[in-house]
CSV table of C-alpha atoms in Angstrom, one decimal:
chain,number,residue,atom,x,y,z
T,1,UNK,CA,-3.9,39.2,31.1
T,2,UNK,CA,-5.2,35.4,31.1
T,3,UNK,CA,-8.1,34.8,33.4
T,4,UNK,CA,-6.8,32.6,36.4
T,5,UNK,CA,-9.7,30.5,36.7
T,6,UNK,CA,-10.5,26.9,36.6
T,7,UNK,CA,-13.1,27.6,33.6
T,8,UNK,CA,-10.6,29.5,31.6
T,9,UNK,CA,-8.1,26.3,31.8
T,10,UNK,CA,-11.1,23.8,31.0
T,11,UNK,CA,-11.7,26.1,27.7
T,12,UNK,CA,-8.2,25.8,26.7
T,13,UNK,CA,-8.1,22.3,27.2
T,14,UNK,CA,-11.4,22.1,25.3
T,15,UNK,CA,-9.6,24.1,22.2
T,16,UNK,CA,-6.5,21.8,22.7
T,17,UNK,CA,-8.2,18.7,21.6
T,18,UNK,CA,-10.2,20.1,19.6
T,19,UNK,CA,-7.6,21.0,17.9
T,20,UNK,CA,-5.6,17.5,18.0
T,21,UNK,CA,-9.1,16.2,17.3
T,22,UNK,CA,-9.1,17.9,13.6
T,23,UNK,CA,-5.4,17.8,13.0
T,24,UNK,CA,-5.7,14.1,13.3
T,25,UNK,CA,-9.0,13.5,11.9
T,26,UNK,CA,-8.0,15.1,8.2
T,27,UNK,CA,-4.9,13.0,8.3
T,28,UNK,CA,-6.6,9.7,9.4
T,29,UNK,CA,-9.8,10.5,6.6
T,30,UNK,CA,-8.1,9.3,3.6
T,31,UNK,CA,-7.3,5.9,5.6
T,32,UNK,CA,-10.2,5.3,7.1
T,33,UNK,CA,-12.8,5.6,3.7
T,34,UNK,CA,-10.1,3.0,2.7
T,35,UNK,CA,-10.5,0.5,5.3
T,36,UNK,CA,-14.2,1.1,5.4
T,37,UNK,CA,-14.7,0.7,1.6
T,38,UNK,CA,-12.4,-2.3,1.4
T,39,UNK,CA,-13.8,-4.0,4.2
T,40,UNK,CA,-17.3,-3.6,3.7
T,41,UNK,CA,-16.7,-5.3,0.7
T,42,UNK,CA,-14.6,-8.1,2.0
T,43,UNK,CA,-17.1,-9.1,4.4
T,44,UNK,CA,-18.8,-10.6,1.9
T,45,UNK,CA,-16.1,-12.2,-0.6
T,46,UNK,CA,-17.6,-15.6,0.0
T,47,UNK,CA,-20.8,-14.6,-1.3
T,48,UNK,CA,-19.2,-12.7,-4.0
T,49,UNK,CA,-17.1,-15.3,-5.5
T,50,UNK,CA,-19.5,-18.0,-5.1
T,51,UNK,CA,-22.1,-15.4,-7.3
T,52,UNK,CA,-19.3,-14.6,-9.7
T,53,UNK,CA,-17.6,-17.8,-10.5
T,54,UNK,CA,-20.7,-20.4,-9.8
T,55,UNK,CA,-19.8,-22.9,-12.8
T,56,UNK,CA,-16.4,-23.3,-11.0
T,57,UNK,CA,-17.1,-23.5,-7.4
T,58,UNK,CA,-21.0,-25.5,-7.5
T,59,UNK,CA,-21.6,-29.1,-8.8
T,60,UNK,CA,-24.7,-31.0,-9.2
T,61,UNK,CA,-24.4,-34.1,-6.4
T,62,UNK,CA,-24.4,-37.5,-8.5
T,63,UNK,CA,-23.7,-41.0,-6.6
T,64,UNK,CA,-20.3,-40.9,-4.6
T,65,UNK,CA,-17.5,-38.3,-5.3
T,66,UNK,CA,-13.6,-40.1,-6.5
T,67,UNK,CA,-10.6,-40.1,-4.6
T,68,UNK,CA,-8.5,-37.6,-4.1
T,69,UNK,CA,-5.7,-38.9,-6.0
T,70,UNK,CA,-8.3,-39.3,-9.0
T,71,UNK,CA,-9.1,-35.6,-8.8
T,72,UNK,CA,-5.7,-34.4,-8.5
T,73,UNK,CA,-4.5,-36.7,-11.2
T,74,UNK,CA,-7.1,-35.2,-13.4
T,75,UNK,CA,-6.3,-31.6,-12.9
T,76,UNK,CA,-2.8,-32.6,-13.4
T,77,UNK,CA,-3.6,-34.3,-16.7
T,78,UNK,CA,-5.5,-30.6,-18.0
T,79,UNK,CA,-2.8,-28.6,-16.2
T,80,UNK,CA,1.0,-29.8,-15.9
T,81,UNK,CA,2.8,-28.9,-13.0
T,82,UNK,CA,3.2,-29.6,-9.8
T,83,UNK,CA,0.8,-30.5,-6.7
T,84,UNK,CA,1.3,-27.9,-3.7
T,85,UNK,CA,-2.4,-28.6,-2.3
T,86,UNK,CA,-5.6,-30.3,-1.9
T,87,UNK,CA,-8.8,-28.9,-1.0
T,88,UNK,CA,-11.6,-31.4,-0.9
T,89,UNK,CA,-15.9,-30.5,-1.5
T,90,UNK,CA,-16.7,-28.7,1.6
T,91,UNK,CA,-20.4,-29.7,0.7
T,92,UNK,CA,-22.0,-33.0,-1.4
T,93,UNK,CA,-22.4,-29.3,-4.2
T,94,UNK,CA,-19.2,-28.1,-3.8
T,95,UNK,CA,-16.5,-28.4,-6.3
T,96,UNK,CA,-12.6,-29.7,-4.8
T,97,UNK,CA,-9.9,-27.5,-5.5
T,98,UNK,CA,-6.6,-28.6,-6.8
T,99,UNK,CA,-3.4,-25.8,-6.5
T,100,UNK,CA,-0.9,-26.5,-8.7
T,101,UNK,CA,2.5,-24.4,-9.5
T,102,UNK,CA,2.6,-24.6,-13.4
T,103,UNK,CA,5.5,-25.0,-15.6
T,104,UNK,CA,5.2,-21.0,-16.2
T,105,UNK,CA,5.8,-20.5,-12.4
T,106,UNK,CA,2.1,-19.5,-11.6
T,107,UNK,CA,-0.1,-20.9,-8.8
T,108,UNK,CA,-3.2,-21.4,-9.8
T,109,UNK,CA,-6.6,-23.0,-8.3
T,110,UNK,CA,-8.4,-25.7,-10.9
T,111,UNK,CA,-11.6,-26.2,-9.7
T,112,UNK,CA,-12.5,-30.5,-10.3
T,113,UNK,CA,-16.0,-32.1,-10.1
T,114,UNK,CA,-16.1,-34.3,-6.9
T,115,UNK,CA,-18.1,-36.8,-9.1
T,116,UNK,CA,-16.9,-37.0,-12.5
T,117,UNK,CA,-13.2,-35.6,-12.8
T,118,UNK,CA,-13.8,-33.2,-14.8
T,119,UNK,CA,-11.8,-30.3,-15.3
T,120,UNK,CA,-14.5,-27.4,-14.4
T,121,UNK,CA,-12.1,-24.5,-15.2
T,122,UNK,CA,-8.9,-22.6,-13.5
T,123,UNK,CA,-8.6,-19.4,-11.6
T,124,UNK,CA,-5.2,-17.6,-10.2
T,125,UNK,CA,-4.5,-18.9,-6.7
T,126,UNK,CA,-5.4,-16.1,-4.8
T,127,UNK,CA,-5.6,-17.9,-1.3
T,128,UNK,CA,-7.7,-17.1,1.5
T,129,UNK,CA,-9.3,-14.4,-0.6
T,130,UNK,CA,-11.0,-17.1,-2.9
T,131,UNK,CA,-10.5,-14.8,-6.1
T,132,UNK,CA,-8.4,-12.4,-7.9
T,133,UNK,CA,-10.9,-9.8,-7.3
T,134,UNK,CA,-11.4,-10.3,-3.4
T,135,UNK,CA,-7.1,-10.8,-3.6
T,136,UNK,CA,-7.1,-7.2,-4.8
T,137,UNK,CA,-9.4,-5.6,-2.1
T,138,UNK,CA,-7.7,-7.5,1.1
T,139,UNK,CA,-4.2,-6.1,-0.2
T,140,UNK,CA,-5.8,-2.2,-0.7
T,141,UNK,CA,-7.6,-2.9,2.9
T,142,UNK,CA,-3.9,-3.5,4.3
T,143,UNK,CA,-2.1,-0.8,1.8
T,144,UNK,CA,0.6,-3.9,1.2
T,145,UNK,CA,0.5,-2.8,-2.3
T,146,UNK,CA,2.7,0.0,-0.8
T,147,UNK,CA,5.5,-2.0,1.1
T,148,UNK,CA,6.0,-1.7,4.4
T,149,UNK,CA,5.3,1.7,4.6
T,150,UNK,CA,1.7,1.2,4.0
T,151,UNK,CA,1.1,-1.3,6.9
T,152,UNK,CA,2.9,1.4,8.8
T,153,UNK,CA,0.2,4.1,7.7
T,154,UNK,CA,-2.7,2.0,8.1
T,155,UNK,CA,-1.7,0.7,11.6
T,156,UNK,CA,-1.1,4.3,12.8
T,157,UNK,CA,-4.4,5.2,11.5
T,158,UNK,CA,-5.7,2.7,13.4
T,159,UNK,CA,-4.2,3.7,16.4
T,160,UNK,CA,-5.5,7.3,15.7
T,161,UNK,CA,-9.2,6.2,15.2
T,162,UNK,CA,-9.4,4.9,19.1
T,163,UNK,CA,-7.8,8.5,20.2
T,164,UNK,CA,-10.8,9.6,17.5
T,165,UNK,CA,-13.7,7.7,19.5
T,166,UNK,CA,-12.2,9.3,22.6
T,167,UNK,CA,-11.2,12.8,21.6
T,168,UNK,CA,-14.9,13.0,19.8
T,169,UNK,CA,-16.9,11.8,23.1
T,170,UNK,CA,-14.3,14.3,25.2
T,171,UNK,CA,-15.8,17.2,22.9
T,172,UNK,CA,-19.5,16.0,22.7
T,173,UNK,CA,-20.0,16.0,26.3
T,174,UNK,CA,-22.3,19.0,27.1
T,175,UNK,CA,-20.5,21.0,29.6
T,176,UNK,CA,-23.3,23.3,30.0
T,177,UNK,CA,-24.0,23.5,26.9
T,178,UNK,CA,-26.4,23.0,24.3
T,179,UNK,CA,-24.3,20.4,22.7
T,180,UNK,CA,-24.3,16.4,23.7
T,181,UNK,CA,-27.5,15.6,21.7
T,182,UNK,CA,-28.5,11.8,20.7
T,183,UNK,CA,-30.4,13.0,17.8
T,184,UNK,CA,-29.9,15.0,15.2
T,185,UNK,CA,-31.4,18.4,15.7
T,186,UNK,CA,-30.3,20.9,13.1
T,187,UNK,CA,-32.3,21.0,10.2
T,188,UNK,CA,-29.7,22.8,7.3
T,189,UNK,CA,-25.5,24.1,6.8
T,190,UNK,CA,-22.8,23.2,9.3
T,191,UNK,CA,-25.1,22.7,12.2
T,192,UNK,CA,-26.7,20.0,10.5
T,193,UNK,CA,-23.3,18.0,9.5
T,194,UNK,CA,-21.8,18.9,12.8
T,195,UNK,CA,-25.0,16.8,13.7
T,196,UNK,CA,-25.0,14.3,12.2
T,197,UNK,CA,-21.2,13.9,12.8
T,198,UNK,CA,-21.5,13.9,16.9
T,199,UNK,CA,-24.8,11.2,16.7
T,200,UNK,CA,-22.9,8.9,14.2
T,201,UNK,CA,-19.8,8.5,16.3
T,202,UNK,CA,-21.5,8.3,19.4
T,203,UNK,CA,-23.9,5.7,18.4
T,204,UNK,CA,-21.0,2.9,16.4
T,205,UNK,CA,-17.9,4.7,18.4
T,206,UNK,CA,-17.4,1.2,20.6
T,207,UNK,CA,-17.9,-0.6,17.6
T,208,UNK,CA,-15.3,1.3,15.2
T,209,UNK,CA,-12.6,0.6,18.6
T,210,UNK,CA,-13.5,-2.4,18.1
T,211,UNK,CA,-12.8,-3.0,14.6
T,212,UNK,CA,-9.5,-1.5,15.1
T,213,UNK,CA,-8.4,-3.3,18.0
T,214,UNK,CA,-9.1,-6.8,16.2
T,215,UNK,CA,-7.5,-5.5,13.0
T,216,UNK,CA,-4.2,-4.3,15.2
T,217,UNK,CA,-2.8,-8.0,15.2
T,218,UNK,CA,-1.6,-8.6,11.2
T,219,UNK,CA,-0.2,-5.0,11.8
T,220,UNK,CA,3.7,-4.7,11.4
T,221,UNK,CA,4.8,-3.4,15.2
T,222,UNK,CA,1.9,-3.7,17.5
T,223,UNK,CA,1.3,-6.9,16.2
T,224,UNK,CA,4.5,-8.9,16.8
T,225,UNK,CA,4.4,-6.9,20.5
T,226,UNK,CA,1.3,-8.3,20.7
T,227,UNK,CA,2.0,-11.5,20.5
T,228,UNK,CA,5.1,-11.6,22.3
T,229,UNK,CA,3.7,-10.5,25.7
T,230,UNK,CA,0.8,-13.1,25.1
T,231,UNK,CA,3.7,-15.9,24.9
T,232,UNK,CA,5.8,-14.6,27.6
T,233,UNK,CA,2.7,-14.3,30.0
T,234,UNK,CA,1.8,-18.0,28.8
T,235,UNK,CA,-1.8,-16.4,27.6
T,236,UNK,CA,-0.9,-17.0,23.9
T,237,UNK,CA,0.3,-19.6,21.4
T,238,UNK,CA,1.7,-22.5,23.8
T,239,UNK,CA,4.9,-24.2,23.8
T,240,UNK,CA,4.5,-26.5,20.9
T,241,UNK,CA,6.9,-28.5,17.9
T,242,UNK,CA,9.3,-25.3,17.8
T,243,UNK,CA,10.3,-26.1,21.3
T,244,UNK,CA,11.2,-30.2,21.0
T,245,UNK,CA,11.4,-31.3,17.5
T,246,UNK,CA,13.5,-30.1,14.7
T,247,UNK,CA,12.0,-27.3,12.5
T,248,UNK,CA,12.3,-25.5,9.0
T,249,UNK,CA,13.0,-21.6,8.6
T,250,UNK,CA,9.7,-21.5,6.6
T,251,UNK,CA,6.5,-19.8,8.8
T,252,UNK,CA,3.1,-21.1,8.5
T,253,UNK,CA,1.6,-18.6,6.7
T,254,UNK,CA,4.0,-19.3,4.0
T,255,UNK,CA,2.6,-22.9,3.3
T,256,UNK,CA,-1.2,-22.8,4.1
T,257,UNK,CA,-3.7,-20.3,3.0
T,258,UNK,CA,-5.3,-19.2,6.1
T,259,UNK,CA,-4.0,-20.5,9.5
T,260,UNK,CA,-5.3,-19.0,12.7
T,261,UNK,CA,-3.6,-15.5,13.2
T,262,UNK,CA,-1.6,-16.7,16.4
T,263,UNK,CA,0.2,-19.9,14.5
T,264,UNK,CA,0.9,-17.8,11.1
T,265,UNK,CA,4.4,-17.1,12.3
T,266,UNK,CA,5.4,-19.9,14.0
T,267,UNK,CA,7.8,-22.3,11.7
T,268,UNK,CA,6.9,-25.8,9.8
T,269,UNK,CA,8.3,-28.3,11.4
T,270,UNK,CA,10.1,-31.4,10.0
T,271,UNK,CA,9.8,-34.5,9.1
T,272,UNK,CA,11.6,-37.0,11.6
T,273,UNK,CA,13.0,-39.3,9.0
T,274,UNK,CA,13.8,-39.1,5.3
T,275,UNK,CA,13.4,-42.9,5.0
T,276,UNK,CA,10.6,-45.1,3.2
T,277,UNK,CA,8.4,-43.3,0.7
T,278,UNK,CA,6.3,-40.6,1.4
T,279,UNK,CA,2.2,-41.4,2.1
T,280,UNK,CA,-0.2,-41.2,-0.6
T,281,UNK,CA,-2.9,-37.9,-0.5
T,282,UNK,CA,-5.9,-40.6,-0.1
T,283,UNK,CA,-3.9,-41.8,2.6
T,284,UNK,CA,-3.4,-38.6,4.3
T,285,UNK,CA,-6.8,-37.0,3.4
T,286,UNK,CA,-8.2,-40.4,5.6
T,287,UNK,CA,-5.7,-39.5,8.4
T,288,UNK,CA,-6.9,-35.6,9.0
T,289,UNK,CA,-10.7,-36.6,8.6
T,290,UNK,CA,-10.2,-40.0,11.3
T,291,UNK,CA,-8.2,-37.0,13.8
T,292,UNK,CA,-12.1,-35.3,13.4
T,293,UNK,CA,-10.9,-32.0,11.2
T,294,UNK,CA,-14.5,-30.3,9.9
T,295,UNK,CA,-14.9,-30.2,6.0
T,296,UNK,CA,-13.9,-27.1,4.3
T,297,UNK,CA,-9.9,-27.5,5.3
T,298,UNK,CA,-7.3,-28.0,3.1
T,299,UNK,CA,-3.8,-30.3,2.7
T,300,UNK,CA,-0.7,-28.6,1.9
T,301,UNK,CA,2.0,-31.0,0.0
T,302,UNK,CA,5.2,-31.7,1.8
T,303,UNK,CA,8.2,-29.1,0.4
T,304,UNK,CA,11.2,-31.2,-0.3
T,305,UNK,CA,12.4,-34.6,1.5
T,306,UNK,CA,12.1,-33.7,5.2
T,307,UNK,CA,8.3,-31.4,4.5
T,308,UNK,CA,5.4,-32.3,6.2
T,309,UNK,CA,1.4,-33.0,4.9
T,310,UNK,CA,-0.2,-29.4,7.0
T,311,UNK,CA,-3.7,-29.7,7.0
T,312,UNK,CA,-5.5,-26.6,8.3
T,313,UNK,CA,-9.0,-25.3,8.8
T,314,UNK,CA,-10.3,-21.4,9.6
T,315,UNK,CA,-14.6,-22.1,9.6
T,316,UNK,CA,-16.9,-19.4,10.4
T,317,UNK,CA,-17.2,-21.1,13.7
T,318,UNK,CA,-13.6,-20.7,14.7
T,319,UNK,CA,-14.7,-23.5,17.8
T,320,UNK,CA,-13.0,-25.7,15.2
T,321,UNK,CA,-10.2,-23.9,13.9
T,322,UNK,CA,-7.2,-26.8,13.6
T,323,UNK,CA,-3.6,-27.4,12.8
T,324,UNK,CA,-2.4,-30.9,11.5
T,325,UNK,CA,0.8,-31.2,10.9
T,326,UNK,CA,1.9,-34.8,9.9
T,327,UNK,CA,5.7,-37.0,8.9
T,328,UNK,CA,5.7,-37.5,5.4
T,329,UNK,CA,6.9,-41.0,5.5
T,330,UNK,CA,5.3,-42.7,8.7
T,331,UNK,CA,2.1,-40.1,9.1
T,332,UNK,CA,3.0,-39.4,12.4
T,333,UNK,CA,1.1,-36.5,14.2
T,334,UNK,CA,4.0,-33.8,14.9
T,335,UNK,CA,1.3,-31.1,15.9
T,336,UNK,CA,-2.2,-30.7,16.3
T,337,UNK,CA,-3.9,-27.7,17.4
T,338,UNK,CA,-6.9,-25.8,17.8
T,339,UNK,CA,-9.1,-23.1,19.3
T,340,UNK,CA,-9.0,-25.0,23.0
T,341,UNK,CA,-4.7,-25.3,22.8
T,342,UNK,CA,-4.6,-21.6,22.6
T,343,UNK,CA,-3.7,-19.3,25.7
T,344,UNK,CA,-6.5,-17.3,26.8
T,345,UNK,CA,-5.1,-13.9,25.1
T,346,UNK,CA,-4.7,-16.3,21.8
T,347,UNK,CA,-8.6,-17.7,22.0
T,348,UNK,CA,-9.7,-13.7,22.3
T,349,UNK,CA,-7.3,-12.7,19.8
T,350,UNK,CA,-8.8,-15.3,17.0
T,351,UNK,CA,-12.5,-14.7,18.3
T,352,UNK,CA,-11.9,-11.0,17.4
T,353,UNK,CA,-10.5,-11.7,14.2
T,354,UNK,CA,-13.1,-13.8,13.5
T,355,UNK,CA,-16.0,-11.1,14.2
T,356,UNK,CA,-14.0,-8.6,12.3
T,357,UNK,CA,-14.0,-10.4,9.3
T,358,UNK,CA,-17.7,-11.4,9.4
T,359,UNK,CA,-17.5,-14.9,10.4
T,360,UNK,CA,-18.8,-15.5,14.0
T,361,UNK,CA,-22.3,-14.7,13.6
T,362,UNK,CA,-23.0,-15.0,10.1
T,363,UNK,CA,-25.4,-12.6,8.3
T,364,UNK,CA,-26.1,-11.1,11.5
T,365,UNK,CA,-22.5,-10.6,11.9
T,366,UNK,CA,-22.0,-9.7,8.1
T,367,UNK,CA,-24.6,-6.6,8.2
T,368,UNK,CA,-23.7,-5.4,11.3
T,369,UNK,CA,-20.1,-4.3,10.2
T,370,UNK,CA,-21.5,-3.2,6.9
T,371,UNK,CA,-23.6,-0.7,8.7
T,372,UNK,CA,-20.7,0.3,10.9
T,373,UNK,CA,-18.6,0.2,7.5
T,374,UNK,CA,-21.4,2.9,5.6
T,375,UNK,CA,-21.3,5.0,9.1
T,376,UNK,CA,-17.4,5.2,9.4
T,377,UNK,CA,-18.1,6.5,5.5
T,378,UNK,CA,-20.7,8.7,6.6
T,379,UNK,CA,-18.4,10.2,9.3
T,380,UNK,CA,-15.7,10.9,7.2
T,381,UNK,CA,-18.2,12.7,4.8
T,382,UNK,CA,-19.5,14.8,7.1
T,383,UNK,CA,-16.2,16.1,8.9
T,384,UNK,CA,-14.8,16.9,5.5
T,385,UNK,CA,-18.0,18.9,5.0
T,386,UNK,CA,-17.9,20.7,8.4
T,387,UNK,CA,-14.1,21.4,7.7
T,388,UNK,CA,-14.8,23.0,4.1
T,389,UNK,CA,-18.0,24.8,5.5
T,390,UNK,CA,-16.1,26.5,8.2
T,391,UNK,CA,-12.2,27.1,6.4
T,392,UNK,CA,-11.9,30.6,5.4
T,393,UNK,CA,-10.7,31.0,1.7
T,394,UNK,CA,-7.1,30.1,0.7
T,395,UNK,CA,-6.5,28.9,4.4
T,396,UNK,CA,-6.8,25.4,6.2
T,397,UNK,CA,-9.2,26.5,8.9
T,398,UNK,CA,-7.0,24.4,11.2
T,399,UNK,CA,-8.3,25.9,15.0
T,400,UNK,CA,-6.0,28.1,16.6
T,401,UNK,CA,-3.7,27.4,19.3
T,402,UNK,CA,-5.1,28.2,22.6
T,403,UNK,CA,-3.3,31.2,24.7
T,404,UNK,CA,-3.5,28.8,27.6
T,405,UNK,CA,-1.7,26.0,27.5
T,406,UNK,CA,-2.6,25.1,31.1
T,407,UNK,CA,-3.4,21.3,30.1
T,408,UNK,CA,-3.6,18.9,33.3
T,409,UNK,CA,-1.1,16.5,34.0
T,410,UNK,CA,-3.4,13.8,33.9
T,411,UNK,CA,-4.1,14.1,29.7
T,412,UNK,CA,-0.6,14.7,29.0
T,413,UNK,CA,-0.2,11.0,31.2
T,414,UNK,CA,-3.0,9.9,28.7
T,415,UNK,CA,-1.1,11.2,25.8
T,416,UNK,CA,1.9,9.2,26.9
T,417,UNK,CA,0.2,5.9,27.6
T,418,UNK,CA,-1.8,5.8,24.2
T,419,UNK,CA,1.6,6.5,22.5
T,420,UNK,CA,3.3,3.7,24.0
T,421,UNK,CA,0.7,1.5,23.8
T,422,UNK,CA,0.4,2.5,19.6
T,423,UNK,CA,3.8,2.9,18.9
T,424,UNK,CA,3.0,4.5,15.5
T,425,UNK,CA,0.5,6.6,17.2
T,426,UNK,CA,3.3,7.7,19.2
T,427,UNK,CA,5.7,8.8,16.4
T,428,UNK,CA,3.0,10.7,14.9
T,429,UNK,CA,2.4,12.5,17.6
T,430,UNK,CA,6.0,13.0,18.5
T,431,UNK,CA,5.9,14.5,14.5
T,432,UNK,CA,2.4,16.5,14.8
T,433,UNK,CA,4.1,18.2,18.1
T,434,UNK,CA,6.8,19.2,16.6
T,435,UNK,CA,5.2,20.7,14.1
T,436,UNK,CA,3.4,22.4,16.9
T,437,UNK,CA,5.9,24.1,18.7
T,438,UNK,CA,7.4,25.3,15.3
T,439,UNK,CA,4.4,26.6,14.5
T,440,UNK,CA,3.8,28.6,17.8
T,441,UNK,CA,7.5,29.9,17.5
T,442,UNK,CA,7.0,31.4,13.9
T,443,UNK,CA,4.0,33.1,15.2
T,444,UNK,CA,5.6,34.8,18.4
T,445,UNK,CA,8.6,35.9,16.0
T,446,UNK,CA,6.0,37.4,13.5
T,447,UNK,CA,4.1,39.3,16.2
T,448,UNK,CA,5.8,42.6,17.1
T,449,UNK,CA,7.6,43.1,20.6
């Protein structure tokens, strides 16, 4: 018979995350050495494609650089096609970039020195990632080379790693016990992984929460929900051109490289008249830069007779993130909006992308995440060596189910909130109890009356 006592229910509850805790933690593994990998990497694709393709991106400063129709007309001269966007020298030794869609429907970036015209070489477009390569490793950090179905893994994996943080510090409390240590004490075998597993994530724990809250937003449900609270509480993206002035079907993130998260969905708007003739890139490049935009943005080319001139901006200091949207034809300003316009759910939103990708604080910010990136590595090294340490031959080694399932309302409240609040979370969990309860039946039928 099961000991009635307050400390027999604590155990069970112990073995019951425990449990959960492992369960989830082989599933998440996979997913989480890809996001650290990935991202570790990404955090420096700036440095990496300025190292790997120097000739095309650095210049030697000489006199005054052309105009931007010069550049553009030479890149068309080299490169047929047509112009879909201008990027001028973000610095006097910076090359301007010149994306054109070629005859062969491509898209590709020719790189153009600011001071002579010439043609320094082409890359494929590869947008906010700068380069093929870095192109490759943002789409493997988001699994979108999968569909759909990999932003739904990697955003329920994300959801798991904050129940992860919390389920781990639930087990490494001491209790009693000679467990809860800050430093690793065992010197050899599973005692000295469990170690180093328990020190690890209690010591970057807030900071691995952290990473996955800020990466939650481009996910593919709790994003959008996201977002739409923020509007309908008025913390988020304001009322802007959607609500008052005619707009395209075409979102933001479809036209510019990299607008601030919170604007990437809302639509282009239009031009107000299809009359005159459309203004010249010198003329709009001198509009932006009078309105005070900081260097390093870019101007997308108006699509069809009622498009717009976008120019947008995302700088490490995100202070000066901007908008510009502006009439074809008369160079009106339809939009114009930065950090300050944003609700105050929108301004933390875009400050936490902004660490998570490296950006606020520079290096410091950089090596930071790389060190929470090689200990995210490190953790998922060492549970997969405490799980084949301790699984007996032929067999998961998955811990049993505890004989009492006297578990407190109060975690199974928990267990509720977390998986409405991650609703992916919250399938798998549906999924993982299921499996459960099926489980736990076969075994009573097995065992003999």
């Amino acid at each position: 018979m099961t000991e009635n006592t307050p400390r027999a229910a604590t155990a069970a509850l112990y073995r019951a995350v425990w449990r959960w805790h492992f369960i989830a933690g082989l599933i998440v593994l996979p997913f989480m050495l890809i996001l650290a990998i990935t991202g570790g990497i990404y955090l420096f694709k700036d440095e990496i494609n300025d190292a790997a393709h120097a000739p095309l991106r650095f210049v030697e400063a000489a006199g005054s650089p052309l105009a931007p129709s010069q550049l553009v007309a030479s890149a068309l001269g080299e490169h047929p096609g047509t112009l879909k966007a201008y990027t001028p020298p973000s610095a006097p030794d910076r090359s301007a970039e010149v994306d054109i869609l070629g005859e062969d429907g491509l898209r590709d970036t020719v790189y153009v020195d600011p001071y002579s015209g010439a043609v320094l070489g082409t890359l494929w477009d590869a947008g906010a990632s700068g380069s093929p390569a870095m192109y490759v490793v943002r789409k493997l950090h988001s699994l979108e080379y999968v569909g759909w179905l990999g932003n739904w893994l990697i955003e329920a994996a994300a959801g798991w790693m904050v129940l992860l943080v919390g389920t781990g510090i639930y087990l490494w409390l001491p209790r009693g016990r000679n467990l809860g240590t800050v430093t690793v004490k065992a010197k050899r075998g599973r005692p000295l992984w469990r170690d180093l597993h328990a020190v690890t994530g209690l010591y970057v724990g807030g900071f691995i929460v952290f990473l996955a809250m800020t990466g939650l937003p481009w996910s593919a449900v709790w994003g959008p929900k996201f977002y739409d609270s923020a509007y309908a509480l008025g913390l988020g993206m304001p009322d802007g051109y959607w609500s008052n002035k005619p707009v395209s079907t075409v979102p933001v993130k479809d036209v510019v490289d990299r607008a601030p998260w919170i604007m990437e969905n809302q639509p282009m708007p239009l031009s107000e008249t299809t009359a005159g003739v459309p203004l010249a890139l010198d003329s709009v490049v001198a509009r932006v830069e009078a309105l005070g935009i900081v260097p390093g943005y870019s101007v997308s080319m108006p699509s069809g007779e009622t498009g717009v001139f976008t120019a947008s901006v995302y700088p490490d200091d995100i202070t000066y993130e901007r908008v510009i949207h502006l009439d074809q034809y008369s160079g009106a300003v339809l939009y114009d909006a930065g950090l300050a316009d944003l609700g105050t759910l929108g301004r933390w939103a875009e400050w936490g992308i902004s660490v998570h990708m490296g950006q606020e604080w520079g290096l410091v910010n950089q090596l930071g995440l790389l060190l929470v990136c090689l200990a995210m590595v490190g953790l998922c090294v060492s549970a997969a060596t405490m799980w084949w340490k301790r699984r007996p031959s032929g067999a998961l080694g998955v811990p049993q189910v505890p004989a009492d399932w006297r578990i407190p309302r109060g975690l199974l409240v928990m267990a509720l909130a977390a998986g409405l609040f991650f609703p992916l979370v919250g399938l798998t969990m549906l999924l993982l109890a299921a499996v459960e309860i099926a489980l736990v039946f076969t075994t009573r039928r097995r065992q003999p009356a």
